[in-house]
Coordinates of C-alpha atoms and ligand atoms in Angstrom, one line a residue:
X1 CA 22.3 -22.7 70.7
X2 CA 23.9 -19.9 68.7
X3 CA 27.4 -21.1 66.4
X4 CA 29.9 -17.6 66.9
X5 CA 32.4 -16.4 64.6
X6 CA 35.7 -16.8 65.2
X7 CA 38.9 -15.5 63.3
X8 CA 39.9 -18.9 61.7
X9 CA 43.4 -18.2 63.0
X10 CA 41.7 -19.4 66.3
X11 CA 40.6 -22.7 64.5
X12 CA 38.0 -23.3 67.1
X13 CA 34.2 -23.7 67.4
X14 CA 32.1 -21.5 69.4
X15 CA 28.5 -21.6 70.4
X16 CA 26.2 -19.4 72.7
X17 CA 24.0 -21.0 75.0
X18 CA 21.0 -19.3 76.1
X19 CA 20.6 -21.0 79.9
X20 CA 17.3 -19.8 80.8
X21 CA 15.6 -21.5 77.6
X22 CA 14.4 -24.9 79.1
X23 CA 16.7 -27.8 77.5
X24 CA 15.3 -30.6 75.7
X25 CA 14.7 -33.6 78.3
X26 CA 16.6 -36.1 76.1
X27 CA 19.4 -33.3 76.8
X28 CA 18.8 -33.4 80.6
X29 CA 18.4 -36.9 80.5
X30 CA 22.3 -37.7 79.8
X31 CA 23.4 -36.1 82.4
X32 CA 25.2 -38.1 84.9
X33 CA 25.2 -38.6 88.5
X34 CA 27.9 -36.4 89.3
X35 CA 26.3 -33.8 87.1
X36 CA 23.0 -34.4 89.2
X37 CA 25.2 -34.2 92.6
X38 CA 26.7 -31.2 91.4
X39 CA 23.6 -29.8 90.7
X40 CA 21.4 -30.6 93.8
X41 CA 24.2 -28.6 96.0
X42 CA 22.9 -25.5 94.7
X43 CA 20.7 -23.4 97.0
X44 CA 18.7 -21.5 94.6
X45 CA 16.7 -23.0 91.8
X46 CA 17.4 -20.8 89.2
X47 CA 21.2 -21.2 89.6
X48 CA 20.5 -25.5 89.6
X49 CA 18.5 -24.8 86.0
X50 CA 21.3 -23.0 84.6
X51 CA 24.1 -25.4 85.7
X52 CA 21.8 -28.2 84.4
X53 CA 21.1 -26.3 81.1
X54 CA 24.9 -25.5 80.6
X55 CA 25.9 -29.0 81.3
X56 CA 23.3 -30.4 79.1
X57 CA 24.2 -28.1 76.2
X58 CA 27.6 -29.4 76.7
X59 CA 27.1 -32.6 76.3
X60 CA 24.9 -32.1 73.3
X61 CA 27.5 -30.6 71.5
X62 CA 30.4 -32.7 72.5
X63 CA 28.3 -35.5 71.2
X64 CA 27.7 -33.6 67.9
X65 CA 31.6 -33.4 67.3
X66 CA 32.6 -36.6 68.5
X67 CA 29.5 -38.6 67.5
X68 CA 29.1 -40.5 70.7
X69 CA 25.9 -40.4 72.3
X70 CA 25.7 -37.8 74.9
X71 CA 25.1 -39.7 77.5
X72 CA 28.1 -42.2 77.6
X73 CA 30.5 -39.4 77.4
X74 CA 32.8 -39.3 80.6
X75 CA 35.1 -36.7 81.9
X76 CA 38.3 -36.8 83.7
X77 CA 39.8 -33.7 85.7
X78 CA 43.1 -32.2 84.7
X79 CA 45.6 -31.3 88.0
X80 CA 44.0 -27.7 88.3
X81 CA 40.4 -28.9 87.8
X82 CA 39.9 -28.4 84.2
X83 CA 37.6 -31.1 82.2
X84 CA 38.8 -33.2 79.8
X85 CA 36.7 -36.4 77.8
X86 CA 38.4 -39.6 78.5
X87 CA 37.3 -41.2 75.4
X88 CA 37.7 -39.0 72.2
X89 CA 40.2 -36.9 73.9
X90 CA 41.6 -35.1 70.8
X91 CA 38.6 -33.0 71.1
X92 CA 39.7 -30.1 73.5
X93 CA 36.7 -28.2 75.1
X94 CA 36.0 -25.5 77.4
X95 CA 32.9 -23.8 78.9
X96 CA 32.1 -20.7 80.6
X97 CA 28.8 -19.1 82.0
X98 CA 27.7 -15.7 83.1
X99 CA 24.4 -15.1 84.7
X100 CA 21.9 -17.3 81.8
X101 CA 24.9 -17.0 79.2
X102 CA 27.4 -19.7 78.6
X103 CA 29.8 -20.2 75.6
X104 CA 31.3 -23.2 74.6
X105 CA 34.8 -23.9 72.6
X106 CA 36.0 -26.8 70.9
X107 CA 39.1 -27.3 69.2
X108 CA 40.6 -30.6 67.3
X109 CA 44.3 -30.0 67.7
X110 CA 44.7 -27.8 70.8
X111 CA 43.8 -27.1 74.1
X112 CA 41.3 -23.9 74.2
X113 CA 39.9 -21.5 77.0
X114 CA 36.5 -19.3 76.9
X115 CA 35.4 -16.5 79.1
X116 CA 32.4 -14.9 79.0
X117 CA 31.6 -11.8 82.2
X118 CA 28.1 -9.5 81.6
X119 CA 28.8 -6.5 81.3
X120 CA 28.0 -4.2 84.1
X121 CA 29.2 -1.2 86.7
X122 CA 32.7 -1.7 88.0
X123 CA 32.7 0.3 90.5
X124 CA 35.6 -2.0 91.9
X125 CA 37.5 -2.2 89.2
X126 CA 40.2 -0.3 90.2
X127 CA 40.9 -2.5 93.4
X128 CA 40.8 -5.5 91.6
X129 CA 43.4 -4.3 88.6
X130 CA 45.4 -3.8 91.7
X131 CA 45.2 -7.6 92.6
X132 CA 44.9 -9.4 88.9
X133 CA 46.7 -6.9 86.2
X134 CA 49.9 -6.3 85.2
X135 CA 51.6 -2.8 86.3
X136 CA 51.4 -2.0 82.1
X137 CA 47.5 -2.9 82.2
X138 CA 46.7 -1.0 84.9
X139 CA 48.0 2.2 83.6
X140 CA 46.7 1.2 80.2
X141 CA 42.8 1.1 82.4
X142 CA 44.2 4.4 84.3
X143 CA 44.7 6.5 81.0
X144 CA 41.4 5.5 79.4
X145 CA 38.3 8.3 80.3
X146 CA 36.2 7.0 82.9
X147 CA 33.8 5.8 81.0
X148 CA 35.2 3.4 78.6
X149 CA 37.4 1.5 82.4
X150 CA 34.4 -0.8 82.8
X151 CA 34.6 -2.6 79.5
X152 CA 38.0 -2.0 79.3
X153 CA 38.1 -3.8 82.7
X154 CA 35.9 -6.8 81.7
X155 CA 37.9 -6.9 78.9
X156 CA 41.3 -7.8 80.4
X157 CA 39.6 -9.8 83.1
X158 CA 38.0 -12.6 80.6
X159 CA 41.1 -12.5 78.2
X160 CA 43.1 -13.7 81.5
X161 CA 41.0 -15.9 82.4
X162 CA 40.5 -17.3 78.9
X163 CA 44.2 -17.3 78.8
X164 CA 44.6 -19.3 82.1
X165 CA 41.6 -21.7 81.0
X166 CA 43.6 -22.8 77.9
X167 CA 46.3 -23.8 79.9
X168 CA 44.1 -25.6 82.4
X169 CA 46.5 -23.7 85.2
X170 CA 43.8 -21.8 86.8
X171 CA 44.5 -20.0 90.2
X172 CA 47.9 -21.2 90.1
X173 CA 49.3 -18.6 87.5
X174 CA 49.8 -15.0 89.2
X175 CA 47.7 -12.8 86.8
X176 CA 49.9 -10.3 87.1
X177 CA 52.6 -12.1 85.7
X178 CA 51.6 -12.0 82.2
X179 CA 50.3 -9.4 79.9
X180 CA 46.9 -9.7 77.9
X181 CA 45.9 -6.0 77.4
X182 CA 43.2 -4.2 77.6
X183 CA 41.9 -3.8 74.5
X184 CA 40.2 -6.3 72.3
X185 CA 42.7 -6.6 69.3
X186 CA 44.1 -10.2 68.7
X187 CA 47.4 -10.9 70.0
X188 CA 50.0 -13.7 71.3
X189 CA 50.5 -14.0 74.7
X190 CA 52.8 -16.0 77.0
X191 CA 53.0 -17.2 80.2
X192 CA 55.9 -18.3 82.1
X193 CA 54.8 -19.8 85.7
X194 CA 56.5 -22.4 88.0
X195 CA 54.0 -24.6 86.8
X196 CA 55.3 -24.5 83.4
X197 CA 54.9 -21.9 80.3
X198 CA 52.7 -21.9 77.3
X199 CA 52.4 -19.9 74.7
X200 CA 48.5 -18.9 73.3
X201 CA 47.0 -16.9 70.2
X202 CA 43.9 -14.4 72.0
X203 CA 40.6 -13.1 70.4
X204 CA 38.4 -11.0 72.1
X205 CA 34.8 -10.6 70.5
X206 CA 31.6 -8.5 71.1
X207 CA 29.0 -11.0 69.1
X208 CA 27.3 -12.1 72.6
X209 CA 25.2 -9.1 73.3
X210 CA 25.7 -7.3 76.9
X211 CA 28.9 -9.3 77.2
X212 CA 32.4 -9.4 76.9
X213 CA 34.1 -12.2 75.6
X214 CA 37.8 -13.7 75.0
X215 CA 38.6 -17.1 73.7
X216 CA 42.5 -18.4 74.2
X217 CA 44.3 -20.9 71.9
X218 CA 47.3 -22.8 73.1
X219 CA 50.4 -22.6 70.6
X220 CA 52.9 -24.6 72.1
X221 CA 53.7 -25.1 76.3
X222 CA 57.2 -26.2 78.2
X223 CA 57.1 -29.6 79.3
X224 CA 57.1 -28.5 83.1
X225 CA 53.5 -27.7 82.4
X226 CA 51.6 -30.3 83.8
X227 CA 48.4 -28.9 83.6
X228 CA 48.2 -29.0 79.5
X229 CA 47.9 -32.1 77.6
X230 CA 50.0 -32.7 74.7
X231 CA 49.5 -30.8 71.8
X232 CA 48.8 -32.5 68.6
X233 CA 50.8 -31.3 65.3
X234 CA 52.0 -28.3 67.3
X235 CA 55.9 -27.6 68.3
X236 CA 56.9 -28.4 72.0
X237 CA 59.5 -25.8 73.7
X238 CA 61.2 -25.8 76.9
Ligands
LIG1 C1 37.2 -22.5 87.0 C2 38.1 -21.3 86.8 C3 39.3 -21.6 86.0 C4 37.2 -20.2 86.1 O1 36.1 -19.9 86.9 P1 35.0 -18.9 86.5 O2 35.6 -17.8 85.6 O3 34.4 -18.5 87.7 O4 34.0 -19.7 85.7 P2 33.6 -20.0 84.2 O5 32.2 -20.0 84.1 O6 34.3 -19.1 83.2 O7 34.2 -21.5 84.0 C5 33.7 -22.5 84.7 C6 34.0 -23.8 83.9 O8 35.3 -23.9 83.5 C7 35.7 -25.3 83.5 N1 36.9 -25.4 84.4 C8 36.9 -25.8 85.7 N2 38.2 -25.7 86.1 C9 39.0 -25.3 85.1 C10 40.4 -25.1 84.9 N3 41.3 -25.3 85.8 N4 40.8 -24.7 83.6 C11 39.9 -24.5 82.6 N5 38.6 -24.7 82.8 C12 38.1 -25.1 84.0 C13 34.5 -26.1 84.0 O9 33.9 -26.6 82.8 C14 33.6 -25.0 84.7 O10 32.3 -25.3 84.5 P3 31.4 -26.0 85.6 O11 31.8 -25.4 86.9 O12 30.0 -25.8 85.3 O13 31.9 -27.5 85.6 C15 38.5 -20.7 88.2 O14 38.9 -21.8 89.0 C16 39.7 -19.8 88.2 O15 40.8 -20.3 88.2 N6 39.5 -18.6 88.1 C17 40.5 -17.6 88.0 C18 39.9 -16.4 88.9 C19 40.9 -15.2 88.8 O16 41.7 -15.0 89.5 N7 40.7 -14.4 87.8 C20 41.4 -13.3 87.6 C21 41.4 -12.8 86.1 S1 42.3 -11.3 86.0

């Protein structure tokens, strides 16, 4: 596992996880059953490896931070899926993988979200800013040359989705209903959804190689937002 740098204005930790390097057993070992269900549904082998490897990894460093072992360490779902521990539950988490890459965050104090796409053609990309972006970040993607729209693409697409990961509100959030931009520079963002509203601090990075990468803080979030715990020394707002 790899520790990333991270603005500290993020205050959160980051590692790299290299999912095609063969986790220690004591590491596989602490996974539980669900984890082993989970895993056994998956057709191809190589896919069950890297699920196993990514779970493993989290669990290793959850225990690092919170000093349990790894193996007693239970999860509970939040309404829109998103993991949570049940004991130690100041420690916020979130995972992401891509392909044999994952990334993990933690944070002390607030609820964080990770998102980590390869990078590759896009020959859709177009189609797709259609469906996810915002009117503003689709003509930002239409007035770039046509060789920089992939990244640019890939870009938007993971600070979304790290966005919507922070808040633990998923698929239930209309991405085109908030703006992240398409470029990489650090920024506030807000979200106002029927669901509730939050408000989250962005940071795209390049460190992972052949990847792009975005990692979402949340600030504060509206008490109709069920989806995101409480946060801890941070302002509440309606
Ligand atoms: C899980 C979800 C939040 C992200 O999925 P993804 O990008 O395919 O997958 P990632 O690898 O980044 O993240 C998966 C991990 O996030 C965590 N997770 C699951 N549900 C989550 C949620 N609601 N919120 C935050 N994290 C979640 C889990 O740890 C999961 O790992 P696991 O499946 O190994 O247990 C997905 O349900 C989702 O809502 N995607 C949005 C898709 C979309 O419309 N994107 C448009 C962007 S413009």
């Amino acid at each position: 596992m790899t520790i990333l740098q991270l603005p500290s204005s993020m205050n959160c930790r980051l590692w790299q996880v290299d999912l095609d390097a063969a986790p220690a057993p004591q590491a596989v070992a602490a996974l539980s059953e669900a984890e082993w269900d989970r895993a056994r549904r998956f057709v191809f082998k190589r896919d069950r490896s890297r699920f196993i490897a990514a779970h493993a990894a989290l669990r290793e460093t959850l225990s690092s931070q919170c000093g349990s072992p790894a193996s007693t360490l239970e999860f509970a779902l939040g309404p829109f899926g998103k993991p949570a521990l049940i004991e130690h539950g100041e420690l916020r988490f979130n995972l992401s993988h891509s392909e044999s890459l994952a990334l993990i965050a933690v944070s002390d104090d607030a609820e964080v979200g990770v998102d980590i796409e390869l990078l590759r053609p896009m020959p859709d990309a177009e189609a797709l800013a259609e469906t996810y972006f915002s009117a503003a970040e689709r003509r930002a993607l239409a007035a770039l040359p046509q060789e920089a729209r992939g990244r640019a693409f890939l870009c938007c697409w993971t600070r979304k989705e790290a966005c919507l990961k922070a808040t633990g509100m998923g698929l239930s959030v209309d991405t085109r209903s908030f703006e992240v931009g398409v470029s990489p520079e650090a920024r506030e963002v807000q979200i106002d959804a029927a669901d509730g509203c939050a408000r989250l601090a962005l940071s795209s990075f390049h460190d992972v190689q052949g990847a792009q990468c975005a990692v979402a803080r949340v600030l504060a979030c509206g008490p109709a937002q069920a989806a995101c715990r409480p946060l801890v020394d941070n302002e509440m707002y309606a």
